[in-house]
Short mmCIF file of C-alpha atoms and ligand atoms in Angstrom, two decimals:
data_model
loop_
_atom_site.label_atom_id
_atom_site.label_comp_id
_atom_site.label_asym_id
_atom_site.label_seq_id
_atom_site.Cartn_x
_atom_site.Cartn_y
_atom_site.Cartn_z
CA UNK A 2 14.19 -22.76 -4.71
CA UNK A 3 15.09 -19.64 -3.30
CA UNK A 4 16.93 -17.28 -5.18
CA UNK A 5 19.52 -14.58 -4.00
CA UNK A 6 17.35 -12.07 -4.46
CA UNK A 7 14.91 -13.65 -2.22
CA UNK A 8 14.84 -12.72 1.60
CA UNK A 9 14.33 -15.11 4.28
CA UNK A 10 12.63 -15.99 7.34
CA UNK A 11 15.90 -14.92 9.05
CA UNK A 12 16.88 -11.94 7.30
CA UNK A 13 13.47 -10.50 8.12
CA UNK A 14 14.13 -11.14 12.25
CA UNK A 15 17.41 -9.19 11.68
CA UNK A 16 15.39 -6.07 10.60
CA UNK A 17 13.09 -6.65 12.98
CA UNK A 18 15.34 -6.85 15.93
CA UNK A 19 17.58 -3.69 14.57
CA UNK A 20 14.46 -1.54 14.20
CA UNK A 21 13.25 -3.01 18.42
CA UNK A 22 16.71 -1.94 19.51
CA UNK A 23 16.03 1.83 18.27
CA UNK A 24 12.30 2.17 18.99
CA UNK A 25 10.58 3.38 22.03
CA UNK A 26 7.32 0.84 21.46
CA UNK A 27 6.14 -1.80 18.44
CA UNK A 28 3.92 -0.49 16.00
CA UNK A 29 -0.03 -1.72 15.91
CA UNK A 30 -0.68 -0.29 12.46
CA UNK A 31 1.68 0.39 9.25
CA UNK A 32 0.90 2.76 6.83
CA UNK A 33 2.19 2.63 2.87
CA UNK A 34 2.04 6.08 1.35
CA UNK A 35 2.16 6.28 -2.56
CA UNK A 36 3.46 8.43 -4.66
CA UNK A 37 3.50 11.73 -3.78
CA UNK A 38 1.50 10.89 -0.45
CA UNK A 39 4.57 11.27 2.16
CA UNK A 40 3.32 14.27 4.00
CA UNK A 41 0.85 11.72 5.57
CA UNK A 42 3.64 10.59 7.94
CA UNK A 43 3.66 13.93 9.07
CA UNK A 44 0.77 13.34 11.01
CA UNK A 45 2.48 11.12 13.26
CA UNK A 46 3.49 12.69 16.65
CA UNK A 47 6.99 12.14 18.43
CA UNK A 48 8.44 10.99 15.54
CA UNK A 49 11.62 8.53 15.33
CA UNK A 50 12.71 8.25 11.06
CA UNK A 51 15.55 6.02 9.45
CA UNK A 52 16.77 6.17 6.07
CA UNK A 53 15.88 2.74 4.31
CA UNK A 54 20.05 2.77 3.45
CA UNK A 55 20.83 2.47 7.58
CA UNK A 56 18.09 -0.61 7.86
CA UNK A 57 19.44 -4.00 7.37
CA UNK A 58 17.90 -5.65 3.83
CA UNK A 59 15.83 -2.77 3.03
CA UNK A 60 15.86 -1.82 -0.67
CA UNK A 61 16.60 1.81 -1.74
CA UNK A 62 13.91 4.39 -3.08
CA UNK A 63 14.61 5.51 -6.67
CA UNK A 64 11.39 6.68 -7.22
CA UNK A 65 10.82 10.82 -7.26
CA UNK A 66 8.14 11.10 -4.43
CA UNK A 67 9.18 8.39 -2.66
CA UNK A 68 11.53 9.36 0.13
CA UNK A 69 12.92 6.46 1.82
CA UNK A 70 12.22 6.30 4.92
CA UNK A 71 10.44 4.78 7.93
CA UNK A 72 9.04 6.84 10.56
CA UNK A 73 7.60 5.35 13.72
CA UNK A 74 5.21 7.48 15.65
CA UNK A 75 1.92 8.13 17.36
CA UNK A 76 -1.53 8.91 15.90
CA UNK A 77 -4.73 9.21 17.51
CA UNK A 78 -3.01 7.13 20.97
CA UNK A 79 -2.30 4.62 18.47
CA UNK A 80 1.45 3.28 17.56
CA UNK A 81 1.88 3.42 13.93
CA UNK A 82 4.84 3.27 11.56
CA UNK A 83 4.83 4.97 7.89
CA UNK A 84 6.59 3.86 5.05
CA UNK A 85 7.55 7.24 3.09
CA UNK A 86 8.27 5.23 -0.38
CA UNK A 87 7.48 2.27 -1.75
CA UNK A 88 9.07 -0.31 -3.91
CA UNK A 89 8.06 -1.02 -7.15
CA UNK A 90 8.62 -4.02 -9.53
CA UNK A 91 9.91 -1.79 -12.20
CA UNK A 92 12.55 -0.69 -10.09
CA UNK A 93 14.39 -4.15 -10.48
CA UNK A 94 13.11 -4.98 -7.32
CA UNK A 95 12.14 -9.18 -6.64
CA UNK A 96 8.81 -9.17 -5.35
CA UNK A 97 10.94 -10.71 -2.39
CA UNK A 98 12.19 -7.34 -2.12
CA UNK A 99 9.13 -5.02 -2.63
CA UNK A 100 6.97 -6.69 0.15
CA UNK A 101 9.92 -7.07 2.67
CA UNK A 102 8.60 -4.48 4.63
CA UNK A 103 4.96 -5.94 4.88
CA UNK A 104 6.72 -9.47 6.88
CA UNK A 105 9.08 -6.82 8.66
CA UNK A 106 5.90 -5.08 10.16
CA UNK A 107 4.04 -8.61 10.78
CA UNK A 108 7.57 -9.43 12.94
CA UNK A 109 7.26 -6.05 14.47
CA UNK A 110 3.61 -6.96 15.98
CA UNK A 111 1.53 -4.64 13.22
CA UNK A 112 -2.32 -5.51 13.26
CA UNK A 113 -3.63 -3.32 10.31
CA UNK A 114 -1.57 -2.63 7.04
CA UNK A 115 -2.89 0.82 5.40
CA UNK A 116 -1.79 0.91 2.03
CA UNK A 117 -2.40 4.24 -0.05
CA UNK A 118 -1.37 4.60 -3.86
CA UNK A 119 -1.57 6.87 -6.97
CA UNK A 120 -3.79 5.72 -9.82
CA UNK A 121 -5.29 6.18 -12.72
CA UNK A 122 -8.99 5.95 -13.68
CA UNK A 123 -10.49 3.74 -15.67
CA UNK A 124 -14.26 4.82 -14.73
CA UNK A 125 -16.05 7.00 -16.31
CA UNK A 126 -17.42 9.03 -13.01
CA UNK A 127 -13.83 9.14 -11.31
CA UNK A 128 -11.88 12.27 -11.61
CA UNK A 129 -8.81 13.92 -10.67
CA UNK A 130 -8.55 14.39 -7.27
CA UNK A 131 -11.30 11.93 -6.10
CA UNK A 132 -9.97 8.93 -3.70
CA UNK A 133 -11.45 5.21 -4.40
CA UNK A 134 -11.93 2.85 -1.59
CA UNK A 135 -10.31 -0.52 -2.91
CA UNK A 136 -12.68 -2.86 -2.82
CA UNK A 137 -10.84 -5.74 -4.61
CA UNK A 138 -7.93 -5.42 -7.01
CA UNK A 139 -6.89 -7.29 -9.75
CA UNK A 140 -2.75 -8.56 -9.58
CA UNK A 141 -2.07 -8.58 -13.13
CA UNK A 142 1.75 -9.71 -13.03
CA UNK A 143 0.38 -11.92 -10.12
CA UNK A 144 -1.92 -13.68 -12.44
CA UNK A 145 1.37 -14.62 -14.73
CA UNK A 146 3.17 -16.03 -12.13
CA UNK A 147 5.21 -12.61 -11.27
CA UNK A 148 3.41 -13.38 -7.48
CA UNK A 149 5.36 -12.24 -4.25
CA UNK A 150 4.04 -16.16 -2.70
CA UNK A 151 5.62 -17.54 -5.64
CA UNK A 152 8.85 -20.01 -4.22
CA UNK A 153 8.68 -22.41 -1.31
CA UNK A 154 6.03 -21.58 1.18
CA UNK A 155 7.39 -20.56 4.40
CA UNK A 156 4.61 -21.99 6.86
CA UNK A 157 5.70 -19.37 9.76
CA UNK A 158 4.44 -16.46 7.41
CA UNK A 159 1.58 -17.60 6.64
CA UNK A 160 0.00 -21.08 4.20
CA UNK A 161 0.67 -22.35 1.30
CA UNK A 162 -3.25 -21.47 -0.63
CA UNK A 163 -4.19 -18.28 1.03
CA UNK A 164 -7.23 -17.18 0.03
CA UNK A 165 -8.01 -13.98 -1.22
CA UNK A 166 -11.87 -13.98 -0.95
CA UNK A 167 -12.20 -11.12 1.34
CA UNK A 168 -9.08 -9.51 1.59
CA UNK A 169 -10.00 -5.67 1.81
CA UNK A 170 -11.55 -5.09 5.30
CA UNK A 171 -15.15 -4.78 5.13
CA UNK A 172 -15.76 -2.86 8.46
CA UNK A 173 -12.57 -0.36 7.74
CA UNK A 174 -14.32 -0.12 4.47
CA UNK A 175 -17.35 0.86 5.49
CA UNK A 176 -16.07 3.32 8.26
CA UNK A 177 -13.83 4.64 5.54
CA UNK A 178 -17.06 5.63 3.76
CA UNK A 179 -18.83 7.08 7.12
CA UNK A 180 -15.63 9.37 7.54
CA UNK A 181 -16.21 10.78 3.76
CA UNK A 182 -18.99 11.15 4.13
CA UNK A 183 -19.22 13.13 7.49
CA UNK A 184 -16.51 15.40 6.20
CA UNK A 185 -18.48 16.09 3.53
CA UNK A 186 -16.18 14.20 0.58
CA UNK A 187 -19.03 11.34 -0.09
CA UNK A 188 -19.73 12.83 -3.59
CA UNK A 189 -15.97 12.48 -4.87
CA UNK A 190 -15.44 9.47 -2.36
CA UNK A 191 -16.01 6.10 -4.33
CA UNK A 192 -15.27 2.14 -3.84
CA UNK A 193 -14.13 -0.16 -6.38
CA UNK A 194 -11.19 -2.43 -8.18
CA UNK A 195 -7.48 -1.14 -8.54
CA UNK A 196 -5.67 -2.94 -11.53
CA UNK A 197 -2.05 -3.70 -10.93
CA UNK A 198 0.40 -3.57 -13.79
CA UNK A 199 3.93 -3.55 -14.58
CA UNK A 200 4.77 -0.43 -15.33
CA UNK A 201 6.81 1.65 -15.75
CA UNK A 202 5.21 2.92 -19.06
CA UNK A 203 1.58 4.23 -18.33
CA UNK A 204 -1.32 1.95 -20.34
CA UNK A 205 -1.45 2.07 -24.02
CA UNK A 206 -4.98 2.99 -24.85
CA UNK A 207 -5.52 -0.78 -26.10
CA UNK A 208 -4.39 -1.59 -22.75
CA UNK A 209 -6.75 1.04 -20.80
CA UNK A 210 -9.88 -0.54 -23.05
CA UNK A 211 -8.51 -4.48 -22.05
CA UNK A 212 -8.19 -3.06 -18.15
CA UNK A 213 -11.91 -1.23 -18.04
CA UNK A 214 -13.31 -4.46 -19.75
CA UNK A 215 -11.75 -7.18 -17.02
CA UNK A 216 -13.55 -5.16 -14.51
CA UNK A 217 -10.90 -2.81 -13.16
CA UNK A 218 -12.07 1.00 -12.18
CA UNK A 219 -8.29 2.09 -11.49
CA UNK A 220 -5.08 1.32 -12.61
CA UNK A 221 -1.78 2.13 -10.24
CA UNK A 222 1.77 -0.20 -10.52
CA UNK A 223 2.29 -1.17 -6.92
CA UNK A 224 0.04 -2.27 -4.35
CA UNK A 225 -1.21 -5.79 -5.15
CA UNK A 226 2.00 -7.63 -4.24
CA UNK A 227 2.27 -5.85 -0.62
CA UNK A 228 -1.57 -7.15 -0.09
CA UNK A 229 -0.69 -10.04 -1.26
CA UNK A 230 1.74 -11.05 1.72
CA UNK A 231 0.04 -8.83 4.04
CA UNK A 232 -3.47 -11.42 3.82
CA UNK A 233 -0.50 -14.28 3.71
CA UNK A 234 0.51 -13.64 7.14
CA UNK A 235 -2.83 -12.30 8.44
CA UNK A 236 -2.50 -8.42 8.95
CA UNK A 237 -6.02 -6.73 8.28
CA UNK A 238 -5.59 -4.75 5.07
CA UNK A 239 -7.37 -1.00 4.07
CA UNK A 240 -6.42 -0.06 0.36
CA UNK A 241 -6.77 3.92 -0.49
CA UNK A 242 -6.25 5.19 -3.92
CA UNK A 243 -5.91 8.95 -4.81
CA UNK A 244 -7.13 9.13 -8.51
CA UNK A 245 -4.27 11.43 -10.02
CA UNK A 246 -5.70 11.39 -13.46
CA UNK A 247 -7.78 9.47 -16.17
CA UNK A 248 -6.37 6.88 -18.55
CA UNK A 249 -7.51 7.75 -21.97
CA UNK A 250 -9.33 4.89 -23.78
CA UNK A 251 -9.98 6.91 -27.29
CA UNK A 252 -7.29 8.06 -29.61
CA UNK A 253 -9.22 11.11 -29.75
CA UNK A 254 -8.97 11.85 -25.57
CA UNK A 255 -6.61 14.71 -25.03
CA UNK A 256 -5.46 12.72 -21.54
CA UNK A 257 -1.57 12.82 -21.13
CA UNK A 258 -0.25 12.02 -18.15
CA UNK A 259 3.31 12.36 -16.39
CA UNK A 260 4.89 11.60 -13.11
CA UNK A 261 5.39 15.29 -12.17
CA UNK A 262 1.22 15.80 -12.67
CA UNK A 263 1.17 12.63 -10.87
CA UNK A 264 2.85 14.19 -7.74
CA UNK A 265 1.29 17.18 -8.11
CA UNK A 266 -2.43 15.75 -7.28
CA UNK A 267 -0.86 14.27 -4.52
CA UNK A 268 0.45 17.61 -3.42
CA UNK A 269 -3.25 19.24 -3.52
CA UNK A 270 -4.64 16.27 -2.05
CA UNK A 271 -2.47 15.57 1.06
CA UNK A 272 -4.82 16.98 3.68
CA UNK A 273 -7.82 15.13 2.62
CA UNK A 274 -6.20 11.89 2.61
CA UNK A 275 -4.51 12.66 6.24
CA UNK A 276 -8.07 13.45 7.81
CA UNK A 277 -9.75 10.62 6.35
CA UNK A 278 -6.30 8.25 7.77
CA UNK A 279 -6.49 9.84 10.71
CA UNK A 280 -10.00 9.16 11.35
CA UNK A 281 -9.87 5.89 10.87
CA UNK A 282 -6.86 5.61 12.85
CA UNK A 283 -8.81 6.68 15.51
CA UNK A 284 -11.71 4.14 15.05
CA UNK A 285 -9.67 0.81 14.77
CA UNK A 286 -9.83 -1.36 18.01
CA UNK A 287 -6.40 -2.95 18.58
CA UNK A 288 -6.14 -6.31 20.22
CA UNK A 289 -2.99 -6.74 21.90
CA UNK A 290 -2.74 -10.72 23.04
CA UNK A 291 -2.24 -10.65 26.63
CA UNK A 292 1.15 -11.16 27.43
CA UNK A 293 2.17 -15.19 28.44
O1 R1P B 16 1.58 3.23 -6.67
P1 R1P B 16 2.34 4.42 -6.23
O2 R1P B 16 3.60 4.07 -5.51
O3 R1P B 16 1.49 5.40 -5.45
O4 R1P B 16 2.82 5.19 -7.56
C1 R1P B 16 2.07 5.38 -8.74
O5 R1P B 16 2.61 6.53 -9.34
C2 R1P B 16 3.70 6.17 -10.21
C3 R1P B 16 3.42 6.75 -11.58
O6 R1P B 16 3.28 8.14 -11.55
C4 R1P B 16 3.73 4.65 -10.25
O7 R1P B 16 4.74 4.17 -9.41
C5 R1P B 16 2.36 4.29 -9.77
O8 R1P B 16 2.29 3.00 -9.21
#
């Protein structure tokens, strides 16, 4: 049953057609930037932004880093829209709500979903101010049920048993890694498996330990659900996380971390993460069906 938190089928065309109405073409590509990580949509060129309070069912940012808004623009010849804030579970949010935007951008004609995120590490050789490829991730709250497919399956997004088997692009993956690499980044460049949680308390260091053990190398509390429907209704998906600090996993590690620090790597990291976006802006291939 559908609950009135949930959004529809319907509510989602509404969005959709407001946003057509007021933009000059349909994005190809969407891009998610995490916390601290807005400046990215300044890269876009001719620029059109609404506040998430003027769009129909959009949620509200309460998050500090997270602006609110959506800004539709060029980059590298290619139509792209950025999402400056996320939602997050902890908000209060229904999953319903947090990954409204993913089916908004499916409606819209989006090809590629970009998602970037804050996280912690959980692996040894990560530090600070390194960015981790996401190779996988594991959906924590997902795995208990708290999943954004959970409810009757509408068949027009996407089927009932998607599978998740290879839901991180391999080629924007590997291109991802090319782009490091040629802009000389390889060495603090890495791939591996974000971890989502809850939130909004960072880990316990019994929790950090349990997390590092099941496999995960980061550990961030968004992302999963908005992957999640994006492989549901077939976008190709490219995960980026900026590793803001280390998640201490001995009572004796001096690690404390805050939001503020949090925001601050972002700060110092913004122009890395816009050149390696950029570049692989500029390398996707978009496939527009011809029209009927
Ligand atoms: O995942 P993003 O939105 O980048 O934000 C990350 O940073 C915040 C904690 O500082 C949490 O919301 C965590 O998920």
């Amino acid at each position: 049953m559908l609950s009135k938190e949930d959004l529809r089928y319907e509510d989602c065309e509404e969005t959709v057609q407001w946003l057509l109405d007021r933009i000059q073409s349909p994005p190809d590509i969407a891009i998610i930037c995490g916390s601290g990580l807005g400046l990215l949509a300044e890269t876009l060129s001719n620029p059109k932004t609404f506040d998430y309070s003027q769009i129909p069912h959009f949620p509200a940012s309460t998050v500090v880093g997270h602006s609110g808004q959506l800004v539709f623009g060029t980059l590298q010849d290619k139509s792209c829209v950025c999402m400056k804030g996320r939602f997050h579970v902890y908000e209060g949010y229904s999953l319903s709500k947090v990954t409204f935007p993913i089916r908004v951008f499916k409606l819209l004609g989006v090809k590629v979903l970009m998602v970037t995120n804050a996280a912690g590490s959980l692996c040894e050789k990560y530090r600070p101010g390194d960015l981790m490829i996401i190779r996988d991730h594991i959906n924590m709250p997902g795995m208990a049920a708290l999943n954004p497919l959970r409810g009757p399956n509408d068949e027009r997004f996407g089927p009932r048993f998607p599978s998740l088997w290879d839901t991180y692009d391999r080629d924007l993956r590997v291109t991802a890694l090319e782009i490091a690499r040629k802009i000389g980044h390889a060495d603090l460049t890495h791939e591996g498996v974000y971890c989502m949680v809850g939130g909004p308390n960072f880990e316990s260091v019994a929790e950090a330990r349990f997390l590092q053990k099941l496999g995960a190398d980061a550990v961030g509390m968004s992302t999963a659900p908005e992957v999640v429907v994006a492989k549901h209704c077939g976008l190709r998906v490219f995960g980026l996380s900026l590793i803001t600090n280390r998640v201490a996993q001995a009572y004796e590690m001096q690690e404390s971390v805050n939001h503020s620090s949090v925001l601050e790597v972002g700060k110092q990291r913004s122009q890395l993460l816009q050149t390696l976006i950029t570049d692989l802006v500029r390398s996707i291939q978009i496939n527009r069906e011809p029209a009927a």
